[in-house]
Structure formats: C-alpha cells, structure tokens
Coordinates of C-alpha atoms in Angstrom, one line a residue:
Chain A
M130 CA -4.8 31.6 -58.8
E131 CA -2.3 29.2 -60.3
S132 CA -1.3 31.8 -63.0
N133 CA -0.9 34.3 -60.2
L134 CA 1.5 31.9 -58.4
S135 CA 3.5 31.2 -61.5
L136 CA 3.7 35.0 -62.2
T137 CA 5.1 35.5 -58.7
I138 CA 7.7 32.9 -59.2
L139 CA 8.7 34.3 -62.6
C140 CA 9.0 37.8 -61.0
L141 CA 11.0 36.3 -58.2
V142 CA 13.5 34.8 -60.7
L143 CA 13.6 38.0 -62.7
S144 CA 14.4 39.9 -59.5
L145 CA 17.0 37.4 -58.4
I146 CA 19.1 37.9 -61.6
P147 CA 20.3 41.4 -60.7
V148 CA 21.0 40.2 -57.1
I149 CA 23.3 37.5 -58.3
I150 CA 25.0 39.8 -60.8
W151 CA 25.5 42.6 -58.2
L152 CA 26.7 40.2 -55.5
G153 CA 29.1 38.6 -57.9
L154 CA 30.4 42.0 -59.0
M155 CA 30.8 43.3 -55.5
F156 CA 31.9 40.4 -53.4
L157 CA 33.5 37.7 -55.7
K158 CA 37.0 38.5 -54.5
D159 CA 36.3 39.8 -51.0
G160 CA 35.7 37.7 -48.0
I161 CA 32.3 38.1 -46.4
N162 CA 30.5 36.0 -43.9
K163 CA 28.0 34.2 -46.1
K164 CA 25.6 33.2 -43.3
V165 CA 25.4 36.7 -41.9
M166 CA 25.1 38.1 -45.4
F167 CA 22.1 35.9 -46.0
I168 CA 20.4 36.9 -42.8
I169 CA 20.9 40.6 -43.6
F170 CA 19.6 40.0 -47.1
L171 CA 16.5 38.4 -45.6
G172 CA 16.2 41.4 -43.2
G173 CA 16.4 43.7 -46.2
I174 CA 13.5 41.8 -47.8
A175 CA 11.5 41.9 -44.6
T176 CA 11.6 45.7 -44.3
V177 CA 9.6 46.0 -47.5
L178 CA 6.5 44.5 -45.9
P179 CA 5.7 47.3 -43.4
L180 CA 6.5 49.9 -46.0
F181 CA 4.2 48.3 -48.6
A182 CA 1.4 48.0 -46.0
L183 CA 1.8 51.7 -45.3
E184 CA 1.9 52.5 -49.0
Y185 CA -1.2 50.5 -49.4
L186 CA -3.0 52.6 -46.9
W187 CA -1.7 55.6 -48.7
V188 CA -3.1 54.9 -52.1
T189 CA -6.3 53.1 -51.2
P190 CA -9.4 55.3 -51.6
P191 CA -11.5 55.7 -48.5
E192 CA -14.5 54.1 -50.2
A193 CA -12.6 50.8 -50.0
V194 CA -13.5 50.7 -46.3
E195 CA -17.0 49.5 -47.1
G196 CA -15.6 46.5 -48.9
Y197 CA -13.3 45.6 -45.9
K198 CA -16.2 46.0 -43.5
Q199 CA -18.4 43.7 -45.6
T200 CA -15.6 41.0 -45.8
M201 CA -15.3 41.1 -42.0
L202 CA -19.0 40.8 -41.4
D203 CA -19.4 38.0 -44.0
F204 CA -16.6 36.1 -42.4
S205 CA -18.1 36.4 -38.9
S206 CA -21.6 35.3 -40.0
Q207 CA -20.2 32.4 -42.0
Y208 CA -17.7 30.9 -39.6
L209 CA -18.6 32.2 -36.1
T210 CA -21.2 30.4 -33.9
S211 CA -21.2 32.4 -30.7
I212 CA -23.9 35.2 -30.9
N213 CA -22.0 37.4 -28.4
F214 CA -18.8 37.2 -30.4
K215 CA -20.7 38.0 -33.6
D216 CA -22.2 41.1 -32.0
W217 CA -18.8 42.1 -30.8
I218 CA -17.3 41.7 -34.3
S219 CA -20.1 43.8 -35.9
Y220 CA -19.7 46.5 -33.2
F221 CA -16.0 46.5 -33.8
T222 CA -16.3 46.6 -37.5
N223 CA -19.0 49.3 -37.7
D224 CA -17.9 51.6 -34.8
V225 CA -14.2 51.1 -34.4
F226 CA -12.4 49.7 -37.4
G227 CA -14.6 51.4 -40.1
P228 CA -14.3 55.0 -38.9
A229 CA -10.7 54.6 -37.9
M230 CA -9.7 53.1 -41.2
Q231 CA -11.8 55.8 -43.0
T232 CA -9.9 58.5 -41.2
I233 CA -6.5 56.9 -41.9
L234 CA -7.3 56.5 -45.6
E235 CA -8.6 60.0 -45.9
Y236 CA -5.5 61.5 -44.4
G237 CA -3.3 59.2 -46.3
N238 CA -5.0 60.1 -49.5
K239 CA -4.3 63.8 -49.0
F240 CA -0.6 63.1 -49.5
S241 CA -1.1 60.1 -51.8
A242 CA -0.2 59.2 -55.3
I243 CA -3.7 60.0 -56.4
N244 CA -2.7 63.6 -55.8
F245 CA -0.1 63.0 -58.5
L246 CA -2.8 62.7 -61.0
R247 CA -4.5 65.8 -59.7
V248 CA -1.2 67.7 -60.1
A249 CA -1.0 66.4 -63.7
E250 CA -4.5 67.6 -64.3
G251 CA -3.6 70.9 -62.7
S252 CA -6.1 70.6 -59.9
G253 CA -3.9 69.2 -57.1
S254 CA -1.0 70.7 -55.1
L255 CA 2.6 69.8 -55.6
I256 CA 3.2 70.6 -52.0
Y257 CA 1.4 67.4 -51.1
L258 CA 3.1 65.3 -53.8
L259 CA 6.8 65.9 -53.2
P260 CA 6.8 65.2 -49.5
T261 CA 5.2 61.8 -50.2
Y262 CA 8.1 60.6 -52.4
M263 CA 10.6 62.1 -50.0
F264 CA 8.8 60.5 -47.1
F265 CA 8.8 57.0 -48.5
A266 CA 12.4 57.2 -49.6
M267 CA 13.4 58.3 -46.1
L268 CA 11.3 55.6 -44.5
E269 CA 13.1 53.0 -46.7
E270 CA 16.5 54.3 -45.5
V271 CA 15.4 54.2 -41.8
F272 CA 14.3 50.6 -42.2
K273 CA 17.4 49.5 -44.0
Q274 CA 19.8 51.1 -41.5
W275 CA 17.9 49.3 -38.8
V276 CA 18.7 46.0 -40.4
L277 CA 22.5 46.7 -40.4
R278 CA 22.5 48.0 -36.9
S279 CA 20.6 45.1 -35.4
A280 CA 22.7 42.6 -37.3
D281 CA 25.9 44.2 -36.1
K282 CA 24.6 44.2 -32.5
K283 CA 23.9 40.4 -32.7
Y284 CA 26.8 39.2 -34.8
L285 CA 29.4 41.9 -34.4
I286 CA 30.2 41.9 -38.0
V287 CA 31.6 45.4 -38.4
K288 CA 35.3 45.1 -37.7
A289 CA 36.4 47.7 -40.3
I290 CA 34.7 50.5 -42.0
N291 CA 34.4 48.6 -45.2
D292 CA 32.6 45.7 -43.5
S293 CA 29.9 48.1 -42.5
V294 CA 29.6 49.4 -46.1
K295 CA 29.5 45.9 -47.6
Y296 CA 26.8 44.5 -45.2
S297 CA 24.8 47.7 -45.5
I298 CA 24.8 47.3 -49.3
V299 CA 23.6 43.7 -48.9
A300 CA 20.6 45.0 -46.8
G301 CA 19.9 47.5 -49.6
L302 CA 20.1 44.7 -52.2
G303 CA 17.6 42.6 -50.2
F304 CA 15.2 45.5 -50.0
S305 CA 15.4 46.3 -53.7
F306 CA 15.0 42.5 -54.5
A307 CA 11.7 42.4 -52.6
E308 CA 10.6 45.7 -54.0
N309 CA 11.4 44.6 -57.5
I310 CA 9.2 41.4 -57.2
L311 CA 6.2 43.6 -56.4
Y312 CA 6.9 46.1 -59.1
F313 CA 7.5 43.5 -61.7
K314 CA 4.3 41.7 -60.8
N315 CA 2.3 44.9 -61.1
G316 CA 3.9 45.9 -64.3
W317 CA 3.8 42.5 -66.0
G318 CA 2.2 42.6 -69.4
T319 CA 2.3 46.4 -69.8
D320 CA 4.2 48.0 -72.7
A321 CA 6.6 49.7 -70.4
F322 CA 7.6 46.4 -68.7
I323 CA 10.9 45.9 -70.4
S324 CA 12.1 49.5 -69.9
M325 CA 10.9 49.4 -66.3
Y326 CA 12.7 46.1 -65.8
I327 CA 16.0 47.4 -67.2
F328 CA 15.8 50.6 -65.3
R329 CA 15.0 48.9 -62.0
I330 CA 17.6 46.2 -62.1
I331 CA 20.4 48.6 -63.0
F332 CA 19.6 52.0 -61.6
T333 CA 17.1 51.4 -58.8
S334 CA 19.1 48.5 -57.5
A335 CA 22.4 50.4 -57.7
G336 CA 20.6 53.3 -56.0
H337 CA 19.5 51.2 -53.1
M338 CA 23.0 49.8 -52.7
A339 CA 24.6 53.2 -53.0
F340 CA 22.3 54.9 -50.5
S341 CA 22.8 52.0 -48.0
G342 CA 26.5 52.1 -48.7
I343 CA 26.7 55.7 -47.7
F344 CA 24.9 54.9 -44.5
G345 CA 27.1 51.9 -43.9
Y346 CA 30.2 54.1 -44.3
Y347 CA 29.0 56.5 -41.6
Y348 CA 27.9 53.7 -39.4
G349 CA 31.4 52.2 -39.7
M350 CA 32.9 55.5 -38.8
S351 CA 30.7 55.9 -35.8
K352 CA 31.7 52.5 -34.5
F353 CA 35.3 53.6 -34.4
A354 CA 34.5 57.1 -33.1
L355 CA 37.1 57.0 -30.5
T356 CA 39.9 56.2 -32.9
I357 CA 38.6 58.6 -35.6
K358 CA 38.1 61.3 -33.0
K359 CA 41.8 61.1 -32.1
V360 CA 42.9 61.0 -35.8
E361 CA 40.7 63.8 -36.9
N362 CA 41.2 65.9 -33.8
L363 CA 37.4 66.2 -33.3
S364 CA 36.2 67.8 -30.1
G365 CA 33.3 66.5 -28.0
D366 CA 32.7 63.2 -26.3
T367 CA 32.8 59.9 -28.2
E368 CA 29.1 59.1 -27.7
T369 CA 28.0 62.4 -29.2
I370 CA 30.4 62.0 -32.2
R371 CA 29.1 58.5 -32.7
K372 CA 25.4 59.6 -32.7
K373 CA 26.2 62.5 -35.0
M374 CA 27.9 60.2 -37.5
V375 CA 25.0 57.7 -37.6
L376 CA 22.6 60.6 -38.0
K377 CA 24.7 62.3 -40.7
G378 CA 24.9 59.0 -42.7
L379 CA 21.1 58.5 -42.4
V380 CA 20.3 62.1 -43.4
I381 CA 22.6 62.0 -46.4
A382 CA 21.1 58.6 -47.6
M383 CA 17.6 59.8 -47.0
V384 CA 18.0 63.1 -48.8
L385 CA 19.8 61.5 -51.8
H386 CA 17.2 58.8 -52.0
G387 CA 14.4 61.3 -51.8
I388 CA 15.9 63.4 -54.6
F389 CA 16.3 60.2 -56.7
N390 CA 12.7 59.0 -56.2
T391 CA 11.3 62.4 -56.8
S392 CA 13.2 62.9 -60.0
V393 CA 12.1 59.4 -61.2
Q394 CA 8.5 60.4 -60.6
V395 CA 8.8 63.9 -62.1
S396 CA 10.3 62.2 -65.2
E397 CA 6.9 60.9 -66.0
M398 CA 5.9 64.5 -66.8
F399 CA 9.3 65.9 -67.6
K400 CA 11.7 63.5 -69.3
P401 CA 15.1 65.1 -68.6
A402 CA 14.6 64.4 -64.9
L403 CA 15.3 60.8 -65.6
I404 CA 18.7 61.7 -67.0
F405 CA 19.4 63.6 -63.8
A406 CA 18.3 60.5 -61.7
I407 CA 20.6 58.3 -63.7
F408 CA 23.5 60.7 -63.4
L409 CA 22.9 60.9 -59.6
I410 CA 23.0 57.2 -59.1
V411 CA 26.0 56.6 -61.4
S412 CA 28.1 59.2 -59.6
I413 CA 27.1 58.1 -56.1
Y414 CA 27.9 54.5 -57.1
I415 CA 31.3 55.4 -58.5
Y416 CA 32.1 57.4 -55.4
A417 CA 31.0 54.5 -53.1
Y418 CA 33.1 52.1 -55.1
L419 CA 36.2 54.2 -54.8
L420 CA 35.6 54.7 -51.1
L421 CA 35.7 50.9 -50.8
K422 CA 39.0 50.8 -52.5
R423 CA 40.7 52.8 -49.8
K424 CA 43.1 51.0 -47.5
A425 CA 41.9 52.9 -44.5
G426 CA 38.4 51.4 -45.0
D427 CA 39.8 47.9 -44.8
L428 CA 41.7 48.4 -41.6
V429 CA 40.5 46.1 -38.9
L430 CA 39.8 48.4 -36.0
A431 CA 37.7 46.2 -33.8
S432 CA 40.2 43.7 -32.5
D433 CA 39.8 41.0 -30.0
I434 CA 40.9 42.4 -26.7
S435 CA 42.2 39.0 -25.4
N436 CA 44.7 39.0 -28.3
S437 CA 46.0 42.5 -27.8
E438 CA 49.6 43.0 -27.0
S439 CA 50.6 45.6 -24.4
S440 CA 52.5 48.7 -25.3
T441 CA 56.1 49.2 -24.3
M442 CA 55.9 52.9 -24.5
N443 CA 55.2 55.3 -21.8
K444 CA 52.0 57.4 -21.9
R445 CA 53.6 60.8 -22.2
N446 CA 55.9 59.7 -25.1
E447 CA 52.9 58.1 -26.8
E448 CA 51.0 61.4 -26.6
T449 CA 54.1 63.3 -27.9
L450 CA 54.4 60.9 -30.8
L451 CA 50.7 61.1 -31.7
E452 CA 50.9 64.9 -31.7
L453 CA 54.0 64.7 -34.0
I454 CA 52.3 62.2 -36.3
D455 CA 49.2 64.4 -36.5
T456 CA 51.3 67.5 -37.2
W457 CA 53.3 65.8 -39.9
F458 CA 50.1 64.3 -41.4
R459 CA 48.6 67.7 -41.8
E460 CA 51.9 69.1 -43.2
E461 CA 51.5 66.3 -45.8
K462 CA 54.7 64.5 -44.7
Y463 CA 53.1 61.2 -45.5
N464 CA 56.3 59.1 -45.9
D465 CA 57.5 60.4 -42.6
V466 CA 54.2 59.5 -41.0
V467 CA 54.3 56.0 -42.3
Q468 CA 57.9 55.5 -41.1
V469 CA 57.1 56.8 -37.6
C470 CA 53.9 54.7 -37.4
D471 CA 55.8 51.6 -38.4
R472 CA 58.3 52.0 -35.6
F473 CA 55.5 53.0 -33.2
L474 CA 53.6 49.8 -34.0
Q475 CA 56.7 47.7 -33.3
R476 CA 56.4 49.0 -29.8
D477 CA 52.6 49.1 -29.5
P478 CA 51.2 46.7 -32.1
D479 CA 47.5 47.2 -31.3
N480 CA 47.3 51.0 -31.3
N481 CA 44.4 51.7 -33.6
V482 CA 45.0 55.4 -33.8
V483 CA 48.5 54.8 -35.2
K484 CA 47.2 52.1 -37.6
L485 CA 44.6 54.5 -39.0
F486 CA 47.1 57.3 -39.4
R487 CA 49.4 54.9 -41.2
T488 CA 46.8 53.6 -43.7
R489 CA 45.5 57.1 -44.3
A490 CA 49.0 58.3 -45.1
L491 CA 49.4 55.3 -47.4
D492 CA 46.2 56.2 -49.1
H493 CA 47.5 59.7 -49.7
I494 CA 50.8 58.4 -51.0
E495 CA 49.0 56.1 -53.4
G496 CA 46.4 58.7 -54.4
N497 CA 43.4 56.8 -53.1
N498 CA 41.2 59.7 -52.3
P499 CA 38.0 59.2 -54.2
S500 CA 37.2 62.9 -54.9
K501 CA 40.7 63.5 -56.2
K502 CA 40.7 60.4 -58.3
I503 CA 37.4 61.3 -60.0
L504 CA 38.6 64.9 -60.5
N505 CA 41.9 63.7 -62.0
T506 CA 40.0 61.4 -64.4
I507 CA 37.8 64.2 -65.5
L508 CA 40.7 66.6 -65.9
D509 CA 42.8 63.8 -67.6
K510 CA 45.6 64.5 -65.2
P511 CA 47.7 61.8 -63.5
A512 CA 47.1 61.5 -59.8
E513 CA 49.2 64.1 -58.2
V514 CA 50.7 63.0 -54.9
K515 CA 52.0 65.7 -52.7
D516 CA 54.5 64.7 -50.2
E517 CA 56.6 67.0 -48.0
S518 CA 58.5 64.3 -46.1
V519 CA 61.8 65.2 -44.5
L520 CA 63.2 62.1 -42.9
N521 CA 64.0 60.6 -46.3
K522 CA 65.2 63.8 -47.8
Y523 CA 68.4 63.9 -45.9
K524 CA 71.0 61.2 -46.3
P525 CA 71.7 59.2 -43.2
V526 CA 74.5 60.8 -41.2
K527 CA 78.0 60.8 -42.2
V528 CA 78.9 60.6 -38.5
Q529 CA 81.0 57.7 -37.3
K530 CA 79.3 55.6 -34.7
D531 CA 81.5 52.6 -33.8
F532 CA 84.8 54.1 -33.1
Q533 CA 84.9 53.7 -29.3
N534 CA 87.6 51.0 -29.4
S535 CA 89.6 52.6 -32.2
E536 CA 93.2 53.8 -31.6
E537 CA 92.3 57.2 -32.9
F538 CA 89.5 57.7 -30.4
K539 CA 91.7 56.6 -27.5
K540 CA 94.3 59.1 -28.6
F541 CA 91.6 61.8 -28.8
Q542 CA 90.3 60.9 -25.4
E543 CA 93.8 61.2 -23.9
Q544 CA 94.2 64.6 -25.5
E545 CA 90.9 65.8 -24.1
Q546 CA 91.8 64.5 -20.6
A547 CA 95.1 66.3 -20.9
K548 CA 93.3 69.5 -21.8
K549 CA 91.1 69.3 -18.8
T550 CA 94.0 68.8 -16.5
E551 CA 95.7 71.8 -18.1
E552 CA 92.6 73.9 -17.5
K553 CA 92.4 72.8 -13.9
T554 CA 96.0 73.6 -13.3
F555 CA 95.5 76.9 -15.0
K556 CA 92.5 77.7 -12.8
L557 CA 94.5 76.7 -9.7
D558 CA 97.4 79.0 -10.9
I559 CA 95.1 82.0 -11.0
R560 CA 93.9 81.4 -7.5
Chain B
M1452 CA 55.4 78.3 -17.9
T1453 CA 57.8 75.5 -17.5
E1454 CA 61.4 76.1 -17.0
V1455 CA 63.9 75.4 -19.7
N1456 CA 67.5 76.7 -20.0
I1457 CA 69.5 76.7 -23.1
T1458 CA 73.2 77.6 -23.1
I1459 CA 75.5 77.7 -26.0
E1460 CA 79.2 77.3 -25.7
D1461 CA 82.0 77.2 -28.3
V1462 CA 83.9 74.0 -28.6
Q1463 CA 87.6 74.3 -29.5
T1464 CA 88.2 72.3 -32.7
G1465 CA 91.8 73.1 -33.5
K1466 CA 90.6 73.2 -37.2
E1467 CA 90.1 76.3 -39.3
N1468 CA 86.7 76.9 -40.9
T1469 CA 85.0 74.3 -38.7
F1470 CA 82.7 75.5 -36.0
V1471 CA 81.3 73.4 -33.3
K1472 CA 78.9 74.6 -30.7
L1473 CA 77.8 72.8 -27.6
V1474 CA 74.1 73.4 -26.9
T1475 CA 73.0 72.4 -23.5
I1476 CA 69.2 72.1 -22.9
A1477 CA 67.9 71.5 -19.4
G1478 CA 64.4 71.4 -18.1
Q1479 CA 61.3 70.7 -20.1
L1480 CA 60.6 71.8 -23.7
D1481 CA 56.9 72.1 -24.1
E1482 CA 54.2 74.2 -25.7
S1483 CA 54.8 77.1 -23.3
N1484 CA 58.4 77.7 -24.1
V1485 CA 59.5 75.9 -27.3
D1486 CA 58.7 78.6 -29.8
E1487 CA 60.5 81.2 -27.9
K1488 CA 63.6 79.2 -27.0
S1489 CA 64.0 77.7 -30.5
T1490 CA 64.7 81.1 -31.9
M1491 CA 68.1 81.0 -30.1
I1492 CA 69.1 78.0 -32.2
Y1493 CA 67.8 79.5 -35.4
E1494 CA 69.8 82.6 -34.8
L1495 CA 72.9 80.5 -34.1
I1496 CA 72.4 78.7 -37.4
S1497 CA 71.9 81.8 -39.4
K1498 CA 75.0 83.5 -37.9
T1499 CA 77.2 80.7 -39.2
P1500 CA 76.1 79.9 -42.7
A1501 CA 78.5 77.0 -43.3
N1502 CA 80.4 74.2 -41.6
L1503 CA 78.6 74.6 -38.3
S1504 CA 78.2 71.4 -36.3
L1505 CA 76.0 71.2 -33.2
I1506 CA 76.4 68.9 -30.2
F1507 CA 73.2 68.8 -28.1
N1508 CA 73.8 68.0 -24.4
L1509 CA 70.4 66.7 -23.2
E1510 CA 71.6 65.3 -19.9
N1511 CA 69.2 67.4 -17.9
L1512 CA 66.3 67.6 -20.4
E1513 CA 63.3 65.9 -18.9
Y1514 CA 60.8 66.1 -21.7
M1515 CA 60.6 67.1 -25.4
N1516 CA 57.2 67.8 -26.9
S1517 CA 56.2 67.1 -30.5
K1518 CA 56.9 70.6 -31.7
S1519 CA 60.5 70.5 -30.4
I1520 CA 61.1 67.3 -32.2
G1521 CA 59.8 69.1 -35.4
Y1522 CA 62.3 71.9 -34.7
L1523 CA 65.1 69.4 -34.2
T1524 CA 64.3 67.8 -37.6
D1525 CA 64.3 71.2 -39.2
W1526 CA 67.6 72.2 -37.6
Y1527 CA 69.1 69.0 -38.8
G1528 CA 67.9 69.8 -42.3
K1529 CA 69.6 73.2 -42.2
I1530 CA 72.8 72.1 -40.6
S1531 CA 73.3 69.1 -42.8
S1532 CA 72.7 71.0 -46.0
A1533 CA 75.3 73.5 -44.9
N1534 CA 77.9 70.8 -44.5
G1535 CA 77.5 70.4 -40.7
K1536 CA 76.8 67.5 -38.4
M1537 CA 74.5 67.1 -35.5
V1538 CA 74.9 64.8 -32.5
I1539 CA 73.3 64.3 -29.1
V1540 CA 75.0 63.5 -25.9
K1541 CA 73.5 61.8 -22.9
A1542 CA 69.8 61.9 -23.6
K1543 CA 67.6 60.5 -20.9
P1544 CA 65.9 57.2 -21.8
N1545 CA 62.5 58.7 -22.4
V1546 CA 63.8 61.4 -24.7
A1547 CA 66.0 58.9 -26.5
D1548 CA 63.0 56.6 -26.8
V1549 CA 60.9 59.2 -28.6
L1550 CA 63.7 60.2 -30.9
Q1551 CA 64.3 56.5 -31.8
V1552 CA 60.7 56.0 -32.7
V1553 CA 60.6 59.1 -34.8
G1554 CA 63.6 57.9 -36.6
L1555 CA 65.8 60.8 -35.8
T1556 CA 68.5 58.7 -34.1
Q1557 CA 69.3 57.5 -37.6
L1558 CA 70.1 61.0 -38.6
I1559 CA 71.3 62.4 -35.2
P1560 CA 73.2 59.8 -33.3
I1561 CA 73.3 59.7 -29.5
F1562 CA 76.5 59.3 -27.6
N1563 CA 77.3 58.6 -24.0
S1564 CA 80.1 61.1 -23.5
L1565 CA 81.1 64.5 -24.7
E1566 CA 84.4 63.1 -25.9
E1567 CA 82.7 60.6 -28.1
A1568 CA 80.4 63.3 -29.5
K1569 CA 83.3 65.7 -30.2
F1570 CA 85.3 62.9 -31.9
A1571 CA 82.3 62.0 -34.0
V1572 CA 81.8 65.6 -35.1
L1573 CA 85.4 66.3 -35.9
N1574 CA 86.3 63.1 -37.7
D1575 CA 84.7 62.1 -40.9
T1576 CA 83.6 58.6 -41.7
P1577 CA 86.6 57.1 -43.5
A1578 CA 84.4 55.1 -45.9
T1579 CA 82.7 58.1 -47.5
P1580 CA 84.9 59.8 -50.0
E1581 CA 82.6 62.7 -50.6
A1582 CA 82.7 63.7 -47.0
P1583 CA 83.0 67.4 -46.5
A1584 CA 86.5 68.8 -47.0
A1585 CA 88.1 69.3 -43.7
A1586 CA 90.3 72.3 -43.0
P1587 CA 93.5 72.1 -45.1
Q1588 CA 96.1 71.8 -42.4
A1589 CA 94.3 69.1 -40.4

C-alpha cells in the first residue's frame, strides 16, 4: 500500500514537470488570471474521472461482475446488523446490480480494447475498434470544452479571442496532467516506460493543448459573434452563428483528436502511423501558436459597458463608413482601412466592429496570417504583403486653403462680383 | 429609385489650357443610382485628358453612400495624376462629416463659397515650386 502511494506521488511529480514547462513556455510573458487558471486546471483534471470510470466499464470483462457482487455481499454480512437491510442488499446485488452491470460490461466489451487484440489476431472486427478510439477522443473534447464554458460563465474571463484560447489550453493541460498520472502508474516498470513518458509529455500533452486551443478559438469567436458577423458579412441571426461556431470548434477538435488517438493505436501494429500522429500534432501546434500571435486575437472586445463612451457620429454615416471600410478591406486597401478606422475611433472609441477591422488590417499589413506565414516559410519566400491603398498614394493637395484674408483673394472676389453684375445687366438688356 | 441630379457646367477660367468644370450634385447618391450617374463624371474626365479641375457643388446633396465615396476617391486619383485639382463647395454637415472621417478632406478641401473654390482651383500654392505649369500668359 505504501509503495503504491509513493508510486502515485512519483507519477504525480513526473506529470507535473511537463505542466510547468508548458505553462512557462506559453504564459511566462502574457498576463493571465492565476486564480482562474488554477480553477480551470483543476476542472481539466476533474473531467478525467468520469471518462476513466467509463473506460473502466469498457475494458472490464463481464466475469468481473461476480467479484463485485461478492464484495458487496461480504460487506453487508460483515458490517450490517439489520436483517431487512441485508435482505434488501442481497436482492439488489443479485437481481438489479448484477444483471445490469453484466449487460453494460457485455455491451461495452463489444467495442472495447479487448477487441483490439482480436483484430490483431485476425478474429475481431476493425469496425468496432476505430469508433472506440474516436469515441473516447470525442468525449474528452466534450468534457474539456465544458470546463472552459462554465468557467467563462462564472468568471467572465473571455474578453478577447486569445483569452479563450489560453484558458482552453489550460483546461487541456489539466486533463493531460491527470491522464498522464494514470498512464505513468500503469506503465511504471515496463520496458516501454521511458519512450511512453517522452511521447506523452511532449506530443500527447501538446495534442491536448492544441485540440483545446482550437475549440477555445472558436468559442472566443462565438462570444463576439455580433462583431464578427458585421466584419465578415455573415448572414443569419447572431444566436445561430454563435452556436454554429461553438459546434464547429468542437467538431474540428473532436475529429482531429480522434484521428490522433487512432493513429497512435494503429502505430502499435503499423509503425509509420506514429510519424503521422507526430506530424499532425506538430503542425496543429504551430498553427495554434501563430494564431495566438495575431493582433486581432488580442483585441479586447468584451468591454465594460459602464466605461463606454458614446459615439458622436450619426447612425447613417456610421453605416456608410462601415460599408466603405468593408469594401476597402476586401479590395486589400489595408492602409486606408487603418486610417479610416483611426479617425472613426476618435469619434466612436468603443466601436468593436471598427476595432476588429483595424486590427485585422494591421495583421494583413504585418503579414500575420498563420497559413501564409507557414506557406512562406516552406517556400522560403519573404512574407508578401499586398496593399492596394489609395489615400496615401496621392500627395496631399496642392490646393491653397487659407487665403480668405489675402489681398489676392479679395481682388478675385471683386472681379467675380463685377462679372455677376455684368451678367445681370446683360440679361436685363436682352429683355 | 432615389432621385439624384447631376449637372455639369463650364467655368470660365481666363486661362488657356486650364479647364474647370462645376459639377452640381443634388439629391441622394445611393445604391440605386450611383453606378449609373457616376458614368457621367467618368466620361467628363476621359474627354479632357489633362489639366481638368473639378469643383463639386454639394449644397443640395443629402446623402452619399459608401460606393460614391469610393468613386470620389477614384476620380481624385485620375484628376490629380492628370495635373488637375478637385475641391468641394458647401457640403452639408453630414456629408462633410463622412468625408472628413474617410480622410478625403485632406485631399479634396471643402470651401464655403464658389468664389473661394474657384480661387483655390485657379491659384497654385505659392510654396510648392513643382506646382503644375499654369498657362503662359497668366
């Protein structure tokens, strides 16, 4: 028992190492609410428990039910005194718990890891196997996203898209921390421990963070659906767009996680699958990292209403200007967009739509688009920034402005007046 | 379809090789009419390839949509690269407001009277030596 405890503590420490390294790498420079981060981390850990319970049912053979039944009956005969209660326990154990558990385990087994062995022996069906790994991967994502969403409901932590990504990553890290403890404990002492340890702390942890990060990104987008809707010209009501975005993030995270888990499992039979799994994680991780670097992601969109300043622009002009900004943005006149947005924000400092257009244009000017950045690195080309701006292209006018008091202008005015009088006289003459 | 009227008049400059047109736009420029009406201005610009200046009288223009602002910017590009100038006269506050935020008033100044506009178009800024060569006898 004591050695079991010390092994648990050892595995806990071993799992904590990657957490500290990852957190240090990710958030050393950035500000993040430490208390909320800790709570989310704990939440991530907690989500492991129901999943492991479920997985336990999955892999336990139906015969184990007899053992459970015996334990329950032993317990009641040893500690309970009331005959009625003992009868009830024995009824419950033999007629309710036993058959129900038997059925659950039998069904669970059909899709279980035991089938994996049957596949390896050529007697099982792959159809049962793949959905199992997909299913667990998906369940993990469902639980992790629930942590972020409930934390945001309670603490209102997501004020910019990147907040959402960061906190979601913390939830993923918490999950992988708890999962690692259990895996390390099971694998302790085996030959493969070191390779498993290294693989898990690097790739599996990064994977959990990356999948959660993707969900976090879409959750963040969904929170600012109204703003994003205006910027991206989406049609439909805000609530639908919001739900669609959350769902999209969840589905992408689930599918990628499922592919990752499946390829890790398949790699036990077919080695190259492992390389694919690593490649998948590394590329998603780089993509998520670059996504976090974008300015648009850091833009604080959830502002305190009591601090907001009112606009000094009339509604119709605002619409006209937003249309113009949108058109120019799509025509890649990014410098113009930034200039117009700057002047717009002087008049209406809290307009989120304008703020988002401005930062997105800046991201384009500075070449912060993740896909382009990756592509340019691969092709070894400098980031090409296209800009079709016009306002800067032309020199400010060579028209005089402050001449109203000059002698020349007064003379000109007199001449014009004289001309008018002439014309009038001329017209009168004709009559 | 909203009503908009565009009239184009010649302005006597007293200078050779300098063409100034007064473009008066009244009504509302919006999605329903802006594409059609803008062709008038494009034709005008293409007929006079160089030294054409435009004075826009917007006294009775109630509203400009985003597209018309885009056109205005485009005309400015064409006119200024062909040695011309562009000014606006008497824009209503809401129109002037939009143009100011867009930044067009830095390129196309707004004046309160036609005389000021004419004077500004016909007289070069003294400080800029590379200002376009005016007609020889002026």
